Amino acid sequence: MLGLQGKVAFVFGVASEDSIAWGICKSLAEAGVTLYLGYQKRFMSRVFKLKDELDAIDGFYPLDVIEDETTAEFFSAFAKDHPGVKADILIHAIGFAPRGCFDRPVIFVEDQDLNTALTVSAHSLQRCVRHALPYLNPNSSTITLTYAASTRFVPSYGVMSIAKASLESWTRELACHLGPEGHRINAISSGPIATLAAGGIPGFSKILDHVEANSPLRRNVNPNDIGGCAVWLASQLSSGVTGQIIHVDAGYSVTMVPESIM
Ligand code: NAD
């Protein structure tokens, strides 16, 4: 019913076994998808430790989205090893903001830090999709990862809120641009999950505690929850869905006043 058996995915954003992208890899593998991972060199040893855990992984190639050329290198390396192979799914689970984005109030964040955060965490979606297009089959599905701070204030998230707002805008723009050719692009808005990237956000563990106590499901989500939604978005079951921001957050985003204050 899913129709994912034999499909191929590019997965960007695995840094450790805690990565949301790793949860997505496991779910896609279970659905029969062959995976090609793009990893950042600084996480190479961590990523290579995972290599033998999923038979579905058929290749790893370095990827750094900070520059156009380093993004293109992933695809040329992939094409050299797998001539003629095309993918049906692109997972963009990439986010980064330099320390300077969190060390000071947003109004004092320096241009260089702001630019890095926006380039890597938001504009890289455009870059990845553009370079991927020659290697994507018709009716492909691209999935990116966002956070509800794109539309609401979350203390200490700072510049990443602005990056996520931009990423969501890219999701809509790219969905409208590529929709006529059948390609779909959606974003999963994940609830907080303890990962390497999340560890850089001051007070993150307090956010986890708050969401667990106050979300409708009274728990935090985990990478498997995100993986389940990613499988749906990758499959033909979601064939009419594009340009959307889909919350997988134990329902937290529908709440406003926490019940705990009553
Ligand atoms: P993670 O640290 O496991 O993954 C972040 C990934 O981004 C890493 O694999 C890293 O290599 C990659 N990355 C950073 N800079 C890069 C660059 N220049 N080039 C290529 N790759 C680069 O953390 P995660 O929480 O799994 O993050 C995945 C995505 O999920 C991010 O977009 C993050 O903002 C988003 N997200 C996370 C949470 C959460 O609470 N963890 C919530 C909502 C959304």
mmCIF file of C-alpha atoms and ligand atoms in Angstrom:
data_model
loop_
_atom_site.group_PDB
_atom_site.id
_atom_site.type_symbol
_atom_site.label_atom_id
_atom_site.label_comp_id
_atom_site.label_asym_id
_atom_site.label_seq_id
_atom_site.Cartn_x
_atom_site.Cartn_y
_atom_site.Cartn_z
ATOM 1 C CA MET A 1 0.000 0.000 0.000
ATOM 2 C CA LEU A 2 2.871 2.367 0.785
ATOM 3 C CA GLY A 3 4.504 1.509 -2.528
ATOM 4 C CA LEU A 4 7.970 2.375 -1.211
ATOM 5 C CA GLN A 5 9.607 -1.007 -1.890
ATOM 6 C CA GLY A 6 12.521 -0.454 -4.278
ATOM 7 C CA LYS A 7 12.409 3.346 -3.994
ATOM 8 C CA VAL A 8 15.587 5.354 -3.399
ATOM 9 C CA ALA A 9 16.227 8.196 -0.925
ATOM 10 C CA PHE A 10 18.920 10.800 -0.371
ATOM 11 C CA VAL A 11 19.101 11.465 3.372
ATOM 12 C CA PHE A 12 20.945 14.553 4.630
ATOM 13 C CA GLY A 13 21.368 15.225 8.351
ATOM 14 C CA VAL A 14 22.517 12.065 10.115
ATOM 15 C CA ALA A 15 25.129 13.040 12.707
ATOM 16 C CA SER A 16 24.531 10.401 15.379
ATOM 17 C CA GLU A 17 22.137 7.625 16.366
ATOM 18 C CA ASP A 18 20.028 10.331 18.064
ATOM 19 C CA SER A 19 19.546 12.332 14.864
ATOM 20 C CA ILE A 20 16.004 12.776 13.630
ATOM 21 C CA ALA A 21 17.343 11.826 10.186
ATOM 22 C CA TRP A 22 18.521 8.491 11.602
ATOM 23 C CA GLY A 23 14.995 7.783 12.846
ATOM 24 C CA ILE A 24 13.767 8.591 9.343
ATOM 25 C CA CYS A 25 16.412 6.261 7.836
ATOM 26 C CA LYS A 26 15.180 3.384 10.000
ATOM 27 C CA SER A 27 11.539 3.961 9.033
ATOM 28 C CA LEU A 28 12.324 4.294 5.321
ATOM 29 C CA ALA A 29 14.521 1.180 5.434
ATOM 30 C CA GLU A 30 11.670 -0.778 7.005
ATOM 31 C CA ALA A 31 9.425 0.337 4.145
ATOM 32 C CA GLY A 32 11.914 -1.044 1.607
ATOM 33 C CA VAL A 33 13.741 2.143 0.580
ATOM 34 C CA THR A 34 17.438 2.127 -0.420
ATOM 35 C CA LEU A 35 19.360 4.962 1.254
ATOM 36 C CA TYR A 36 22.243 7.210 0.187
ATOM 37 C CA LEU A 37 23.459 9.399 3.038
ATOM 38 C CA GLY A 38 25.138 12.796 2.865
ATOM 39 C CA TYR A 39 27.243 13.411 5.975
ATOM 40 C CA GLN A 40 29.226 16.359 7.289
ATOM 41 C CA LYS A 41 32.921 15.463 7.610
ATOM 42 C CA ARG A 42 33.071 16.539 11.273
ATOM 43 C CA PHE A 43 30.601 13.734 12.093
ATOM 44 C CA MET A 44 32.249 11.118 9.872
ATOM 45 C CA SER A 45 33.349 8.743 12.629
ATOM 46 C CA ARG A 46 29.939 8.833 14.358
ATOM 47 C CA VAL A 47 28.100 8.281 11.075
ATOM 48 C CA PHE A 48 30.387 5.448 9.968
ATOM 49 C CA LYS A 49 29.706 3.634 13.247
ATOM 50 C CA LEU A 50 26.074 3.397 12.113
ATOM 51 C CA LYS A 51 27.059 2.051 8.702
ATOM 52 C CA ASP A 52 26.453 -1.616 9.476
ATOM 53 C CA GLU A 53 23.150 -1.079 11.302
ATOM 54 C CA LEU A 54 20.986 -0.760 8.207
ATOM 55 C CA ASP A 55 21.406 -2.996 5.168
ATOM 56 C CA ALA A 56 19.328 -0.469 3.247
ATOM 57 C CA ILE A 57 22.279 1.980 3.226
ATOM 58 C CA ASP A 58 24.034 1.660 -0.126
ATOM 59 C CA GLY A 59 26.392 4.640 0.061
ATOM 60 C CA PHE A 60 27.763 7.564 2.093
ATOM 61 C CA TYR A 61 29.153 10.757 0.609
ATOM 62 C CA PRO A 62 30.420 13.975 2.216
ATOM 63 C CA LEU A 63 28.054 16.942 2.049
ATOM 64 C CA ASP A 64 28.456 20.489 3.285
ATOM 65 C CA VAL A 65 25.665 22.880 2.316
ATOM 66 C CA ILE A 66 27.525 26.029 3.373
ATOM 67 C CA GLU A 67 28.667 26.448 -0.253
ATOM 68 C CA ASP A 68 27.149 25.625 -3.601
ATOM 69 C CA GLU A 69 30.196 23.640 -4.801
ATOM 70 C CA THR A 70 30.392 21.475 -1.664
ATOM 71 C CA THR A 71 26.685 20.679 -2.048
ATOM 72 C CA ALA A 72 27.231 19.728 -5.702
ATOM 73 C CA GLU A 73 30.108 17.408 -4.708
ATOM 74 C CA PHE A 74 27.681 15.012 -2.999
ATOM 75 C CA PHE A 75 25.733 14.525 -6.224
ATOM 76 C CA SER A 76 28.756 14.166 -8.489
ATOM 77 C CA ALA A 77 30.254 11.546 -6.140
ATOM 78 C CA PHE A 78 26.915 9.704 -6.015
ATOM 79 C CA ALA A 79 26.477 9.799 -9.812
ATOM 80 C CA LYS A 80 30.036 8.528 -10.398
ATOM 81 C CA ASP A 81 29.375 5.425 -8.279
ATOM 82 C CA HIS A 82 25.773 4.873 -9.385
ATOM 83 C CA PRO A 83 25.391 6.014 -12.999
ATOM 84 C CA GLY A 84 21.767 6.288 -14.038
ATOM 85 C CA VAL A 85 20.354 5.739 -10.537
ATOM 86 C CA LYS A 86 17.739 8.288 -9.510
ATOM 87 C CA ALA A 87 16.041 8.957 -6.184
ATOM 88 C CA ASP A 88 12.371 9.349 -5.282
ATOM 89 C CA ILE A 89 12.822 10.902 -1.834
ATOM 90 C CA LEU A 90 15.013 13.699 -0.469
ATOM 91 C CA ILE A 91 15.321 14.183 3.287
ATOM 92 C CA HIS A 92 16.720 17.581 4.350
ATOM 93 C CA ALA A 93 17.247 17.402 8.132
ATOM 94 C CA ILE A 94 19.932 20.053 8.366
ATOM 95 C CA GLY A 95 20.195 22.853 10.902
ATOM 96 C CA PHE A 96 23.002 24.883 12.415
ATOM 97 C CA ALA A 97 23.544 28.272 14.060
ATOM 98 C CA PRO A 98 26.938 29.436 15.360
ATOM 99 C CA ARG A 99 27.393 29.917 19.129
ATOM 100 C CA GLY A 100 27.195 33.695 18.633
ATOM 101 C CA CYS A 101 23.502 33.310 17.720
ATOM 102 C CA PHE A 102 22.680 31.999 21.209
ATOM 103 C CA ASP A 103 25.201 33.903 23.347
ATOM 104 C CA ARG A 104 23.517 37.284 22.962
ATOM 105 C CA PRO A 105 20.051 38.812 22.452
ATOM 106 C CA VAL A 106 18.861 38.553 18.816
ATOM 107 C CA ILE A 107 19.245 42.286 18.291
ATOM 108 C CA PHE A 108 23.031 42.003 18.766
ATOM 109 C CA VAL A 109 23.663 38.893 16.645
ATOM 110 C CA GLU A 110 26.396 39.667 14.122
ATOM 111 C CA ASP A 111 25.819 39.535 10.367
ATOM 112 C CA GLN A 112 28.249 36.703 9.781
ATOM 113 C CA ASP A 113 26.565 34.424 12.368
ATOM 114 C CA LEU A 114 23.118 35.387 11.098
ATOM 115 C CA ASN A 115 24.126 34.608 7.516
ATOM 116 C CA THR A 116 25.594 31.221 8.454
ATOM 117 C CA ALA A 117 22.449 30.224 10.376
ATOM 118 C CA LEU A 118 20.162 31.238 7.521
ATOM 119 C CA THR A 119 22.323 29.725 4.767
ATOM 120 C CA VAL A 120 22.685 26.347 6.461
ATOM 121 C CA SER A 121 19.295 26.046 8.170
ATOM 122 C CA ALA A 122 16.989 27.626 5.579
ATOM 123 C CA HIS A 123 18.438 28.543 2.176
ATOM 124 C CA SER A 124 20.192 25.171 1.895
ATOM 125 C CA LEU A 125 16.818 23.601 1.103
ATOM 126 C CA GLN A 126 16.784 25.470 -2.211
ATOM 127 C CA ARG A 127 20.426 24.499 -2.839
ATOM 128 C CA CYS A 128 19.839 20.800 -2.071
ATOM 129 C CA VAL A 129 16.690 20.549 -4.176
ATOM 130 C CA ARG A 130 18.300 22.375 -7.130
ATOM 131 C CA HIS A 131 21.334 20.076 -7.178
ATOM 132 C CA ALA A 132 19.155 17.003 -6.572
ATOM 133 C CA LEU A 133 16.715 17.673 -9.426
ATOM 134 C CA PRO A 134 18.743 15.971 -12.206
ATOM 135 C CA TYR A 135 18.921 12.902 -9.925
ATOM 136 C CA LEU A 136 15.237 12.798 -8.939
ATOM 137 C CA ASN A 137 12.560 10.662 -10.549
ATOM 138 C CA PRO A 138 9.249 12.293 -11.518
ATOM 139 C CA ASN A 139 6.768 12.716 -8.618
ATOM 140 C CA SER A 140 9.534 12.860 -5.997
ATOM 141 C CA SER A 141 8.906 13.792 -2.378
ATOM 142 C CA THR A 142 11.193 16.163 -0.453
ATOM 143 C CA ILE A 143 10.826 16.438 3.318
ATOM 144 C CA THR A 144 12.476 19.049 5.511
ATOM 145 C CA LEU A 145 12.439 19.501 9.289
ATOM 146 C CA THR A 146 11.146 22.616 10.990
ATOM 147 C CA TYR A 147 10.094 23.757 14.465
ATOM 148 C CA ALA A 148 7.058 25.684 15.729
ATOM 149 C CA ALA A 149 9.292 28.599 16.809
ATOM 150 C CA SER A 150 8.880 29.670 13.158
ATOM 151 C CA THR A 151 5.570 31.281 14.107
ATOM 152 C CA ARG A 152 5.752 31.621 17.921
ATOM 153 C CA PHE A 153 8.268 32.984 20.410
ATOM 154 C CA VAL A 154 10.352 30.290 22.112
ATOM 155 C CA PRO A 155 12.886 31.581 24.650
ATOM 156 C CA SER A 156 16.533 31.045 23.610
ATOM 157 C CA TYR A 157 15.706 29.747 20.119
ATOM 158 C CA GLY A 158 16.509 33.245 18.755
ATOM 159 C CA VAL A 159 17.866 33.373 15.228
ATOM 160 C CA MET A 160 16.823 29.759 14.592
ATOM 161 C CA SER A 161 13.192 30.950 14.763
ATOM 162 C CA ILE A 162 13.916 33.307 11.889
ATOM 163 C CA ALA A 163 15.704 30.522 10.000
ATOM 164 C CA LYS A 164 12.744 28.167 10.460
ATOM 165 C CA ALA A 165 10.284 30.838 9.273
ATOM 166 C CA SER A 166 12.428 31.207 6.160
ATOM 167 C CA LEU A 167 12.676 27.421 5.706
ATOM 168 C CA GLU A 168 8.878 27.126 5.804
ATOM 169 C CA SER A 169 8.609 29.880 3.240
ATOM 170 C CA TRP A 170 11.094 28.020 1.022
ATOM 171 C CA THR A 171 8.929 24.903 1.424
ATOM 172 C CA ARG A 172 5.899 26.728 0.012
ATOM 173 C CA GLU A 173 7.862 28.504 -2.745
ATOM 174 C CA LEU A 174 9.583 25.325 -3.931
ATOM 175 C CA ALA A 175 6.332 23.335 -3.724
ATOM 176 C CA CYS A 176 4.644 25.850 -6.023
ATOM 177 C CA HIS A 177 7.629 26.046 -8.373
ATOM 178 C CA LEU A 178 8.062 22.276 -8.760
ATOM 179 C CA GLY A 179 4.465 21.135 -8.311
ATOM 180 C CA PRO A 180 3.614 21.390 -12.015
ATOM 181 C CA GLU A 181 6.275 18.711 -12.642
ATOM 182 C CA GLY A 182 4.745 16.479 -9.949
ATOM 183 C CA HIS A 183 7.456 16.988 -7.310
ATOM 184 C CA ARG A 184 6.167 17.486 -3.740
ATOM 185 C CA ILE A 185 7.891 19.314 -0.868
ATOM 186 C CA ASN A 186 6.639 19.340 2.720
ATOM 187 C CA ALA A 187 8.022 20.151 6.162
ATOM 188 C CA ILE A 188 7.575 18.158 9.352
ATOM 189 C CA SER A 189 7.415 20.457 12.360
ATOM 190 C CA SER A 190 8.901 18.261 15.061
ATOM 191 C CA GLY A 191 8.393 18.664 18.772
ATOM 192 C CA PRO A 192 11.635 18.970 20.770
ATOM 193 C CA ILE A 193 13.929 15.914 20.701
ATOM 194 C CA ALA A 194 17.311 15.586 22.443
ATOM 195 C CA THR A 195 19.877 15.525 19.609
ATOM 196 C CA LEU A 196 23.343 17.008 19.057
ATOM 197 C CA ALA A 197 21.899 20.143 17.438
ATOM 198 C CA ALA A 198 19.274 20.583 20.161
ATOM 199 C CA GLY A 199 22.046 20.365 22.771
ATOM 200 C CA GLY A 200 23.268 23.769 21.546
ATOM 201 C CA ILE A 201 20.021 25.491 22.552
ATOM 202 C CA PRO A 202 20.255 26.950 26.075
ATOM 203 C CA GLY A 203 17.637 25.533 28.478
ATOM 204 C CA PHE A 204 16.578 22.804 26.047
ATOM 205 C CA SER A 205 15.955 20.194 28.770
ATOM 206 C CA LYS A 206 13.448 22.560 30.425
ATOM 207 C CA ILE A 207 11.552 22.788 27.138
ATOM 208 C CA LEU A 208 11.435 18.965 26.993
ATOM 209 C CA ASP A 209 10.037 18.841 30.554
ATOM 210 C CA HIS A 210 7.446 21.514 29.779
ATOM 211 C CA VAL A 211 6.212 19.798 26.605
ATOM 212 C CA GLU A 212 6.020 16.416 28.320
ATOM 213 C CA ALA A 213 3.866 17.909 31.082
ATOM 214 C CA ASN A 214 1.645 20.025 28.857
ATOM 215 C CA SER A 215 1.221 18.437 25.403
ATOM 216 C CA PRO A 216 -2.153 16.739 24.790
ATOM 217 C CA LEU A 217 -0.414 13.324 24.612
ATOM 218 C CA ARG A 218 1.613 14.118 27.798
ATOM 219 C CA ARG A 219 4.871 13.013 26.226
ATOM 220 C CA ASN A 220 7.637 14.150 23.953
ATOM 221 C CA VAL A 221 7.959 12.810 20.438
ATOM 222 C CA ASN A 222 10.943 10.715 19.302
ATOM 223 C CA PRO A 223 12.689 10.145 15.939
ATOM 224 C CA ASN A 224 10.440 7.129 15.245
ATOM 225 C CA ASP A 225 7.367 9.397 15.426
ATOM 226 C CA ILE A 226 8.988 11.628 12.832
ATOM 227 C CA GLY A 227 10.031 8.594 10.771
ATOM 228 C CA GLY A 228 6.419 7.435 10.582
ATOM 229 C CA CYS A 229 5.254 10.761 9.223
ATOM 230 C CA ALA A 230 8.196 10.851 6.799
ATOM 231 C CA VAL A 231 7.208 7.444 5.397
ATOM 232 C CA TRP A 232 3.675 8.717 4.842
ATOM 233 C CA LEU A 233 4.942 11.895 3.154
ATOM 234 C CA ALA A 234 7.346 9.864 1.006
ATOM 235 C CA SER A 235 4.611 7.470 -0.079
ATOM 236 C CA GLN A 236 1.765 7.795 -2.537
ATOM 237 C CA LEU A 237 -0.645 7.827 0.444
ATOM 238 C CA SER A 238 0.149 11.559 0.667
ATOM 239 C CA SER A 239 0.066 12.145 -3.110
ATOM 240 C CA GLY A 240 -2.205 15.185 -2.764
ATOM 241 C CA VAL A 241 -0.117 16.892 -0.074
ATOM 242 C CA THR A 242 2.516 19.531 -0.879
ATOM 243 C CA GLY A 243 3.786 22.821 0.530
ATOM 244 C CA GLN A 244 2.505 21.885 3.992
ATOM 245 C CA ILE A 245 3.909 22.210 7.488
ATOM 246 C CA ILE A 246 2.834 19.077 9.379
ATOM 247 C CA HIS A 247 3.135 19.107 13.157
ATOM 248 C CA VAL A 248 4.425 15.926 14.801
ATOM 249 C CA ASP A 249 4.651 17.250 18.339
ATOM 250 C CA ALA A 250 2.291 15.207 20.564
ATOM 251 C CA GLY A 251 -0.231 17.968 19.860
ATOM 252 C CA TYR A 252 1.674 20.688 21.729
ATOM 253 C CA SER A 253 1.151 23.272 18.959
ATOM 254 C CA VAL A 254 -2.631 23.364 19.534
ATOM 255 C CA THR A 255 -2.228 24.434 23.164
ATOM 256 C CA MET A 256 -1.851 27.977 24.472
ATOM 257 C CA VAL A 257 -2.456 28.256 28.225
ATOM 258 C CA PRO A 258 -0.873 25.281 30.048
ATOM 259 C CA GLU A 259 -3.376 23.341 32.172
ATOM 260 C CA SER A 260 -0.743 23.275 34.916
ATOM 261 C CA ILE A 261 -1.422 26.928 35.870
ATOM 262 C CA MET A 262 -5.076 26.223 36.735
HETATM 263 P P1 NAD B 1 21.367 16.623 14.548
HETATM 264 O O1 NAD B 1 22.487 17.381 15.203
HETATM 265 O O2 NAD B 1 21.342 15.165 14.751
HETATM 266 O O3 NAD B 1 21.300 16.925 12.997
HETATM 267 C C1 NAD B 1 21.633 18.173 12.440
HETATM 268 C C2 NAD B 1 22.323 17.843 11.141
HETATM 269 O O4 NAD B 1 22.606 19.035 10.407
HETATM 270 C C3 NAD B 1 23.662 17.117 11.354
HETATM 271 O O5 NAD B 1 23.667 15.895 10.665
HETATM 272 C C4 NAD B 1 24.687 18.052 10.735
HETATM 273 O O6 NAD B 1 25.768 17.373 10.123
HETATM 274 C C5 NAD B 1 23.822 18.774 9.714
HETATM 275 N N1 NAD B 1 24.465 19.994 9.280
HETATM 276 C C6 NAD B 1 24.737 21.109 10.004
HETATM 277 N N2 NAD B 1 25.422 21.987 9.249
HETATM 278 C C7 NAD B 1 25.580 21.403 8.020
HETATM 279 C C8 NAD B 1 26.210 21.789 6.823
HETATM 280 N N3 NAD B 1 26.861 22.972 6.709
HETATM 281 N N4 NAD B 1 26.184 20.945 5.766
HETATM 282 C C9 NAD B 1 25.551 19.738 5.840
HETATM 283 N N5 NAD B 1 24.940 19.305 6.971
HETATM 284 C C10 NAD B 1 24.963 20.143 8.031
HETATM 285 O O7 NAD B 1 20.035 17.320 15.106
HETATM 286 P P2 NAD B 1 18.498 17.117 14.722
HETATM 287 O O8 NAD B 1 17.768 17.685 15.873
HETATM 288 O O9 NAD B 1 18.249 15.748 14.268
HETATM 289 O O10 NAD B 1 18.308 18.142 13.518
HETATM 290 C C11 NAD B 1 17.744 17.775 12.272
HETATM 291 C C12 NAD B 1 16.756 18.850 11.838
HETATM 292 O O11 NAD B 1 15.611 18.790 12.675
HETATM 293 C C13 NAD B 1 17.284 20.282 11.941
HETATM 294 O O12 NAD B 1 16.807 21.042 10.853
HETATM 295 C C14 NAD B 1 16.629 20.768 13.221
HETATM 296 O O13 NAD B 1 16.501 22.172 13.282
HETATM 297 C C15 NAD B 1 15.272 20.096 13.080
HETATM 298 N N6 NAD B 1 14.477 20.057 14.295
HETATM 299 C C16 NAD B 1 15.000 19.530 15.429
HETATM 300 C C17 NAD B 1 14.231 19.524 16.585
HETATM 301 C C18 NAD B 1 14.789 18.976 17.869
HETATM 302 O O14 NAD B 1 14.243 19.282 18.933
HETATM 303 N N7 NAD B 1 15.842 18.179 17.838
HETATM 304 C C19 NAD B 1 12.910 20.029 16.591
HETATM 305 C C20 NAD B 1 12.397 20.540 15.397
HETATM 306 C C21 NAD B 1 13.189 20.555 14.242
#
